[in-house]
PDB file of C-alpha atoms in Angstrom:
ATOM      1  CA  GLY P  24     -11.582 -18.373 -11.988  1.00 71.00           C
ATOM      2  CA  ALA P  25      -8.219 -16.782  -9.357  1.00 83.00           C
ATOM      3  CA  VAL P  26      -9.109 -13.778  -7.118  1.00 90.00           C
ATOM      4  CA  VAL P  27      -7.165 -11.408  -5.523  1.00 94.00           C
ATOM      5  CA  SER P  28      -8.423  -9.168  -3.167  1.00 95.00           C
ATOM      6  CA  GLN P  29      -7.460  -5.447  -2.379  1.00 97.00           C
ATOM      7  CA  HIS P  30      -8.455  -3.529   0.450  1.00 97.00           C
ATOM      8  CA  PRO P  31      -8.434  -0.723   0.705  1.00 97.00           C
ATOM      9  CA  SER P  32     -10.336  -0.028  -2.817  1.00 97.00           C
ATOM     10  CA  TRP P  33      -9.928   3.753  -1.304  1.00 97.00           C
ATOM     11  CA  VAL P  34      -8.086   5.889   1.109  1.00 97.00           C
ATOM     12  CA  ILE P  35      -7.748   9.218   2.587  1.00 97.00           C
ATOM     13  CA  CYS P  36      -4.756  10.455   4.947  1.00 96.00           C
ATOM     14  CA  LYS P  37      -3.243  13.033   6.165  1.00 97.00           C
ATOM     15  CA  SER P  38       0.427  14.065   5.061  1.00 97.00           C
ATOM     16  CA  GLY P  39       3.047  12.439   7.166  1.00 97.00           C
ATOM     17  CA  THR P  40       1.196   9.628   8.471  1.00 97.00           C
ATOM     18  CA  SER P  41       1.619   5.673   6.864  1.00 97.00           C
ATOM     19  CA  VAL P  42      -1.174   3.738   4.657  1.00 98.00           C
ATOM     20  CA  LYS P  43      -1.004  -0.126   4.691  1.00 98.00           C
ATOM     21  CA  ILE P  44      -2.714  -1.845   1.708  1.00 98.00           C
ATOM     22  CA  GLU P  45      -3.353  -5.635   1.599  1.00 97.00           C
ATOM     23  CA  CYS P  46      -3.480  -7.777  -1.301  1.00 96.00           C
ATOM     24  CA  ARG P  47      -4.725 -11.194  -0.810  1.00 95.00           C
ATOM     25  CA  SER P  48      -5.260 -14.456  -2.854  1.00 92.00           C
ATOM     26  CA  LEU P  49      -8.898 -15.802  -2.208  1.00 92.00           C
ATOM     27  CA  ASP P  50      -8.592 -19.120  -3.770  1.00 87.00           C
ATOM     28  CA  PHE P  51      -5.236 -19.946  -4.810  1.00 87.00           C
ATOM     29  CA  GLN P  52      -1.507 -19.880  -3.543  1.00 88.00           C
ATOM     30  CA  ALA P  53       0.679 -17.008  -4.885  1.00 86.00           C
ATOM     31  CA  THR P  54       4.200 -17.381  -4.780  1.00 82.00           C
ATOM     32  CA  THR P  55       5.285 -13.937  -6.099  1.00 87.00           C
ATOM     33  CA  MET P  56       2.686 -10.766  -6.166  1.00 92.00           C
ATOM     34  CA  PHE P  57       4.030  -7.935  -7.564  1.00 94.00           C
ATOM     35  CA  TRP P  58       3.205  -4.423  -6.925  1.00 97.00           C
ATOM     36  CA  TYR P  59       1.953  -1.505  -9.347  1.00 97.00           C
ATOM     37  CA  ARG P  60       1.239   2.120  -9.228  1.00 97.00           C
ATOM     38  CA  GLN P  61      -0.572   4.433 -11.711  1.00 97.00           C
ATOM     39  CA  PHE P  62      -0.896   8.388 -12.071  1.00 95.00           C
ATOM     40  CA  PRO P  63      -3.901   9.766 -13.980  1.00 92.00           C
ATOM     41  CA  LYS P  64      -3.606   9.401 -17.512  1.00 90.00           C
ATOM     42  CA  GLN P  65      -0.831   7.396 -17.590  1.00 93.00           C
ATOM     43  CA  SER P  66       0.003   3.198 -17.848  1.00 93.00           C
ATOM     44  CA  LEU P  67       0.593   1.151 -14.973  1.00 95.00           C
ATOM     45  CA  MET P  68       4.267   1.636 -13.697  1.00 96.00           C
ATOM     46  CA  LEU P  69       5.682  -1.474 -11.844  1.00 95.00           C
ATOM     47  CA  MET P  70       7.172  -0.938  -8.235  1.00 96.00           C
ATOM     48  CA  ALA P  71       8.348  -4.146  -6.905  1.00 95.00           C
ATOM     49  CA  THR P  72       8.063  -7.754  -7.237  1.00 93.00           C
ATOM     50  CA  SER P  73       7.648  -9.615  -3.540  1.00 90.00           C
ATOM     51  CA  ASN P  74       8.587 -13.542  -3.355  1.00 86.00           C
ATOM     52  CA  GLU P  75       6.968 -15.410  -0.153  1.00 83.00           C
ATOM     53  CA  GLY P  76       9.157 -15.850   2.901  1.00 81.00           C
ATOM     54  CA  SER P  77      12.172 -13.180   0.966  1.00 85.00           C
ATOM     55  CA  LYS P  78      12.783  -9.690   0.506  1.00 88.00           C
ATOM     56  CA  ALA P  79      10.741  -7.823  -1.990  1.00 92.00           C
ATOM     57  CA  THR P  80      13.122  -6.640  -5.418  1.00 93.00           C
ATOM     58  CA  TYR P  81      12.171  -3.130  -5.756  1.00 96.00           C
ATOM     59  CA  GLU P  82      12.281  -1.538  -9.488  1.00 95.00           C
ATOM     60  CA  GLN P  83      14.982   1.364  -9.813  1.00 95.00           C
ATOM     61  CA  GLY P  84      13.837   4.774  -8.134  1.00 95.00           C
ATOM     62  CA  VAL P  85      11.151   3.118  -5.968  1.00 96.00           C
ATOM     63  CA  GLU P  86      12.311   3.943  -2.658  1.00 95.00           C
ATOM     64  CA  LYS P  87      12.254   1.138  -0.305  1.00 93.00           C
ATOM     65  CA  ASP P  88      12.242   2.365   2.834  1.00 95.00           C
ATOM     66  CA  LYS P  89       8.930   4.160   2.125  1.00 96.00           C
ATOM     67  CA  PHE P  90       7.068   1.449   0.391  1.00 97.00           C
ATOM     68  CA  LEU P  91       7.344  -1.230   2.501  1.00 96.00           C
ATOM     69  CA  ILE P  92       6.372  -4.699   1.394  1.00 95.00           C
ATOM     70  CA  ASN P  93       5.786  -7.650   3.626  1.00 91.00           C
ATOM     71  CA  HIS P  94       4.833 -11.315   1.360  1.00 88.00           C
ATOM     72  CA  ALA P  95       4.606 -13.453   4.547  1.00 82.00           C
ATOM     73  CA  SER P  96       2.327 -15.835   3.845  1.00 88.00           C
ATOM     74  CA  LEU P  97       0.830 -17.926   0.041  1.00 88.00           C
ATOM     75  CA  THR P  98      -2.284 -15.194   0.172  1.00 91.00           C
ATOM     76  CA  LEU P  99      -0.959 -12.194   1.417  1.00 93.00           C
ATOM     77  CA  SER P 100       1.158  -9.292   0.837  1.00 93.00           C
ATOM     78  CA  THR P 101       0.856  -6.362   2.321  1.00 95.00           C
ATOM     79  CA  LEU P 102       2.010  -2.539   0.965  1.00 97.00           C
ATOM     80  CA  THR P 103       3.029   0.266   3.018  1.00 97.00           C
ATOM     81  CA  VAL P 104       3.377   3.939   2.491  1.00 98.00           C
ATOM     82  CA  THR P 105       5.331   5.424   5.050  1.00 97.00           C
ATOM     83  CA  SER P 106       5.227   9.215   5.768  1.00 97.00           C
ATOM     84  CA  ALA P 107       2.885   9.639   2.918  1.00 97.00           C
ATOM     85  CA  HIS P 108       3.092  13.050   1.076  1.00 96.00           C
ATOM     86  CA  PRO P 109       0.823  14.386  -1.475  1.00 97.00           C
ATOM     87  CA  GLU P 110       3.095  13.182  -4.629  1.00 96.00           C
ATOM     88  CA  ASP P 111       2.127   9.638  -3.543  1.00 97.00           C
ATOM     89  CA  SER P 112      -1.424   9.949  -4.318  1.00 97.00           C
ATOM     90  CA  SER P 113      -1.728   7.680  -6.826  1.00 97.00           C
ATOM     91  CA  PHE P 114      -3.962   3.986  -8.057  1.00 97.00           C
ATOM     92  CA  TYR P 115      -2.040   1.213  -6.377  1.00 98.00           C
ATOM     93  CA  ILE P 116      -2.325  -2.137  -7.946  1.00 98.00           C
ATOM     94  CA  CYS P 117      -1.222  -5.973  -6.731  1.00 96.00           C
ATOM     95  CA  SER P 118      -1.031  -8.469  -8.990  1.00 94.00           C
ATOM     96  CA  ALA P 119      -0.340 -12.141  -8.025  1.00 91.00           C
ATOM     97  CA  ARG P 120       1.186 -14.990  -9.776  1.00 84.00           C
ATOM     98  CA  GLU P 121      -0.044 -18.263  -9.399  1.00 77.00           C
ATOM     99  CA  ARG P 122       1.866 -20.799  -8.117  1.00 71.00           C
ATOM    100  CA  GLY P 123       2.971 -23.655 -10.824  1.00 68.00           C
ATOM    101  CA  ILE P 124       0.868 -21.046 -13.615  1.00 66.00           C
ATOM    102  CA  SER P 125       3.249 -19.418 -15.369  1.00 58.00           C
ATOM    103  CA  TYR P 126       0.509 -17.699 -17.346  1.00 63.00           C
ATOM    104  CA  GLY P 127      -1.831 -16.757 -14.820  1.00 68.00           C
ATOM    105  CA  TYR P 128      -1.404 -13.000 -13.471  1.00 86.00           C
ATOM    106  CA  THR P 129      -4.708 -11.998 -11.394  1.00 91.00           C
ATOM    107  CA  PHE P 130      -4.764  -8.495 -10.115  1.00 94.00           C
ATOM    108  CA  GLY P 131      -6.763  -7.022  -7.455  1.00 96.00           C
ATOM    109  CA  SER P 132      -9.090  -4.192  -8.062  1.00 96.00           C
ATOM    110  CA  GLY P 133      -6.809  -1.098  -6.681  1.00 97.00           C
ATOM    111  CA  THR P 134      -6.235   1.331  -4.148  1.00 98.00           C
ATOM    112  CA  ARG P 135      -6.660   4.639  -4.686  1.00 97.00           C
ATOM    113  CA  LEU P 136      -4.798   6.547  -2.040  1.00 98.00           C
ATOM    114  CA  THR P 137      -5.131  10.455  -1.699  1.00 97.00           C
ATOM    115  CA  VAL P 138      -2.780  12.294   0.718  1.00 97.00           C
ATOM    116  CA  VAL P 139      -3.702  15.516   1.879  1.00 97.00           C
TER     117      VAL P 139
ATOM    118  CA  ASP S  10      10.766  -8.437 -23.601  1.00 61.00           C
ATOM    119  CA  ALA S  11       9.804  -7.208 -27.291  1.00 64.00           C
ATOM    120  CA  LYS S  12       8.202  -3.981 -27.719  1.00 89.00           C
ATOM    121  CA  THR S  13       4.350  -3.184 -28.280  1.00 95.00           C
ATOM    122  CA  THR S  14       2.854  -0.320 -30.667  1.00 96.00           C
ATOM    123  CA  GLN S  15      -0.412   0.366 -30.223  1.00 97.00           C
ATOM    124  CA  PRO S  16      -2.822   2.881 -31.415  1.00 98.00           C
ATOM    125  CA  PRO S  17      -3.784   5.027 -28.848  1.00 97.00           C
ATOM    126  CA  SER S  18      -8.027   5.454 -29.366  1.00 97.00           C
ATOM    127  CA  MET S  19     -10.037   3.531 -31.224  1.00 98.00           C
ATOM    128  CA  ASP S  20     -14.161   3.631 -31.767  1.00 97.00           C
ATOM    129  CA  CYS S  21     -16.359   1.127 -32.182  1.00 97.00           C
ATOM    130  CA  ALA S  22     -20.417   0.799 -32.277  1.00 97.00           C
ATOM    131  CA  GLU S  23     -22.138  -1.269 -30.168  1.00 97.00           C
ATOM    132  CA  GLY S  24     -23.365  -4.505 -31.407  1.00 97.00           C
ATOM    133  CA  ARG S  25     -19.933  -4.266 -33.647  1.00 97.00           C
ATOM    134  CA  ALA S  26     -16.868  -6.233 -34.162  1.00 98.00           C
ATOM    135  CA  ALA S  27     -13.663  -4.362 -32.195  1.00 98.00           C
ATOM    136  CA  ASN S  28     -10.826  -4.915 -33.696  1.00 98.00           C
ATOM    137  CA  LEU S  29      -7.392  -3.549 -31.885  1.00 98.00           C
ATOM    138  CA  PRO S  30      -4.228  -4.311 -33.751  1.00 98.00           C
ATOM    139  CA  CYS S  31      -0.740  -4.344 -32.142  1.00 98.00           C
ATOM    140  CA  ASN S  32       2.720  -4.413 -33.552  1.00 97.00           C
ATOM    141  CA  HIS S  33       5.386  -6.663 -32.182  1.00 95.00           C
ATOM    142  CA  SER S  34       8.178  -6.688 -35.194  1.00 94.00           C
ATOM    143  CA  THR S  35      11.024  -7.345 -33.002  1.00 92.00           C
ATOM    144  CA  ILE S  36       8.895 -10.583 -30.956  1.00 92.00           C
ATOM    145  CA  SER S  37      11.421 -13.167 -30.350  1.00 89.00           C
ATOM    146  CA  GLY S  38      10.793 -16.420 -30.927  1.00 88.00           C
ATOM    147  CA  ASN S  39       9.875 -17.615 -27.111  1.00 87.00           C
ATOM    148  CA  GLU S  40       8.007 -14.399 -26.896  1.00 89.00           C
ATOM    149  CA  TYR S  41       4.060 -15.099 -26.067  1.00 91.00           C
ATOM    150  CA  VAL S  42       1.556 -12.531 -26.504  1.00 93.00           C
ATOM    151  CA  TYR S  43      -0.915 -11.350 -24.100  1.00 93.00           C
ATOM    152  CA  TRP S  44      -3.942  -9.318 -23.961  1.00 96.00           C
ATOM    153  CA  TYR S  45      -4.874  -7.886 -20.544  1.00 95.00           C
ATOM    154  CA  ARG S  46      -7.904  -4.734 -20.673  1.00 97.00           C
ATOM    155  CA  GLN S  47      -8.579  -1.783 -17.577  1.00 97.00           C
ATOM    156  CA  ILE S  48     -11.969  -0.424 -17.410  1.00 96.00           C
ATOM    157  CA  HIS S  49     -11.857   2.962 -15.550  1.00 92.00           C
ATOM    158  CA  SER S  50     -10.348   2.774 -11.854  1.00 89.00           C
ATOM    159  CA  GLN S  51     -10.112  -1.016 -11.920  1.00 94.00           C
ATOM    160  CA  GLY S  52      -7.408  -3.473 -12.307  1.00 95.00           C
ATOM    161  CA  PRO S  53      -6.295  -4.888 -15.236  1.00 95.00           C
ATOM    162  CA  GLN S  54      -8.149  -8.102 -16.061  1.00 94.00           C
ATOM    163  CA  TYR S  55      -6.357 -10.918 -18.402  1.00 92.00           C
ATOM    164  CA  ILE S  56      -8.488 -11.639 -22.184  1.00 94.00           C
ATOM    165  CA  ILE S  57      -6.024 -14.134 -23.776  1.00 94.00           C
ATOM    166  CA  HIS S  58      -2.693 -14.900 -24.461  1.00 92.00           C
ATOM    167  CA  GLY S  59      -0.932 -17.302 -27.575  1.00 93.00           C
ATOM    168  CA  LEU S  60       2.413 -17.965 -29.285  1.00 93.00           C
ATOM    169  CA  LYS S  61       1.691 -18.602 -33.200  1.00 92.00           C
ATOM    170  CA  ASN S  62      -1.804 -20.305 -33.320  1.00 90.00           C
ATOM    171  CA  ASN S  63      -4.991 -18.405 -33.317  1.00 95.00           C
ATOM    172  CA  GLU S  64      -6.660 -18.322 -30.272  1.00 96.00           C
ATOM    173  CA  THR S  65      -9.997 -17.950 -29.187  1.00 97.00           C
ATOM    174  CA  ASN S  66     -11.743 -18.043 -25.670  1.00 94.00           C
ATOM    175  CA  GLU S  67     -15.311 -16.850 -23.785  1.00 94.00           C
ATOM    176  CA  MET S  68     -14.140 -12.954 -24.400  1.00 94.00           C
ATOM    177  CA  ALA S  69     -12.025 -12.666 -26.912  1.00 97.00           C
ATOM    178  CA  SER S  70     -10.395 -13.893 -30.545  1.00 98.00           C
ATOM    179  CA  LEU S  71      -6.544 -13.186 -30.876  1.00 98.00           C
ATOM    180  CA  ILE S  72      -4.957 -13.361 -34.557  1.00 98.00           C
ATOM    181  CA  ILE S  73      -1.352 -13.783 -34.673  1.00 97.00           C
ATOM    182  CA  THR S  74       0.062 -12.992 -38.272  1.00 97.00           C
ATOM    183  CA  GLU S  75       2.198 -15.773 -39.320  1.00 95.00           C
ATOM    184  CA  ASP S  76       5.495 -13.893 -39.383  1.00 95.00           C
ATOM    185  CA  ARG S  77       4.023 -13.023 -35.525  1.00 96.00           C
ATOM    186  CA  LYS S  78       5.343  -9.312 -36.128  1.00 96.00           C
ATOM    187  CA  SER S  79       1.556  -8.396 -34.889  1.00 97.00           C
ATOM    188  CA  SER S  80      -1.538  -9.322 -33.934  1.00 97.00           C
ATOM    189  CA  THR S  81      -5.223  -8.649 -33.192  1.00 98.00           C
ATOM    190  CA  LEU S  82      -7.246  -8.645 -30.581  1.00 98.00           C
ATOM    191  CA  ILE S  83     -11.368  -9.290 -31.721  1.00 98.00           C
ATOM    192  CA  LEU S  84     -14.196  -8.749 -29.744  1.00 98.00           C
ATOM    193  CA  PRO S  85     -16.903  -9.924 -32.143  1.00 97.00           C
ATOM    194  CA  HIS S  86     -19.801  -7.903 -30.818  1.00 96.00           C
ATOM    195  CA  ALA S  87     -18.219  -4.763 -28.579  1.00 97.00           C
ATOM    196  CA  THR S  88     -20.809  -4.144 -25.655  1.00 97.00           C
ATOM    197  CA  LEU S  89     -20.777  -0.847 -23.523  1.00 97.00           C
ATOM    198  CA  ARG S  90     -19.298  -2.843 -20.757  1.00 96.00           C
ATOM    199  CA  ASP S  91     -15.898  -3.059 -23.341  1.00 97.00           C
ATOM    200  CA  THR S  92     -15.302   0.141 -22.768  1.00 98.00           C
ATOM    201  CA  ALA S  93     -11.700   0.383 -21.511  1.00 98.00           C
ATOM    202  CA  VAL S  94      -8.188   0.218 -22.072  1.00 97.00           C
ATOM    203  CA  TYR S  95      -6.391  -2.714 -24.059  1.00 98.00           C
ATOM    204  CA  TYR S  96      -2.739  -3.642 -23.214  1.00 97.00           C
ATOM    205  CA  CYS S  97      -0.870  -5.738 -26.005  1.00 96.00           C
ATOM    206  CA  ILE S  98       2.070  -7.172 -23.883  1.00 93.00           C
ATOM    207  CA  VAL S  99       4.814  -9.083 -25.348  1.00 91.00           C
ATOM    208  CA  ARG S 100       6.518 -11.994 -22.645  1.00 85.00           C
ATOM    209  CA  VAL S 101       8.206 -14.757 -22.281  1.00 78.00           C
ATOM    210  CA  ALA S 102       6.028 -17.757 -20.750  1.00 68.00           C
ATOM    211  CA  GLY S 103       7.617 -18.160 -17.764  1.00 64.00           C
ATOM    212  CA  TYR S 104       7.865 -16.461 -14.449  1.00 60.00           C
ATOM    213  CA  SER S 105       8.733 -13.090 -15.934  1.00 70.00           C
ATOM    214  CA  THR S 106       6.854  -9.304 -15.064  1.00 80.00           C
ATOM    215  CA  LEU S 107       4.377  -7.412 -17.371  1.00 86.00           C
ATOM    216  CA  THR S 108       5.704  -4.634 -18.726  1.00 88.00           C
ATOM    217  CA  PHE S 109       2.072  -2.610 -19.708  1.00 92.00           C
ATOM    218  CA  GLY S 110       2.493   0.090 -22.186  1.00 92.00           C
ATOM    219  CA  LYS S 111       0.340   2.557 -23.351  1.00 93.00           C
ATOM    220  CA  GLY S 112      -2.296   0.780 -24.727  1.00 96.00           C
ATOM    221  CA  THR S 113      -5.449   1.062 -26.512  1.00 98.00           C
ATOM    222  CA  MET S 114      -8.626   3.662 -25.888  1.00 97.00           C
ATOM    223  CA  LEU S 115     -11.352   1.895 -26.543  1.00 98.00           C
ATOM    224  CA  LEU S 116     -14.373   3.773 -26.767  1.00 98.00           C
ATOM    225  CA  VAL S 117     -17.754   1.627 -27.648  1.00 98.00           C
ATOM    226  CA  SER S 118     -20.863   3.987 -28.224  1.00 97.00           C
ATOM    227  CA  PRO S 119     -24.560   3.134 -28.342  1.00 96.00           C
TER     228      PRO S 119
END
């Protein structure tokens, strides 16, 4: 089946630095990828939707200049958390939709970000 | 997308069937019912989806009431590895996003 690889699985960074998270669709082309954030004991909250070759669409309340999303190819999307602060510590999850498959949402394994 | 209501938690004995209910009384005719689950500290995993007919796959069965206002996900023989948060999501087929509610925390015990 479809596989989405997310890297790294966990990262610790210092406050004020930037962190990049990669999301790759391994065996299918993903025209659309989604980025979610999940705080402890809460549900997944959609941050943004990215389409290959175009700018990402951010959900209300998500700072586009802080959470930079690049979807340069049909198999790779990246999320960069810029000038990270402790409140950005969270579980970040990407999801990819396979081209031509309306119901096929495959999720990555998530990235645990801790900002110290 | 229509809103769903799920119990916050359920318990199930290992080897028994787990029946997870979901209420979606405002579902529209073109909205599907999807089920995903999330094991602790992992990404969500697709389980099954359906429109109005009952569905079955290798993981589970989905029973949708005739009026489509509620559904039940059935794990026929629950194992400890089925302990997870189960999300019932209603959405129009196509290319809209998945919106997650709070889900049901299923705890399977020996």
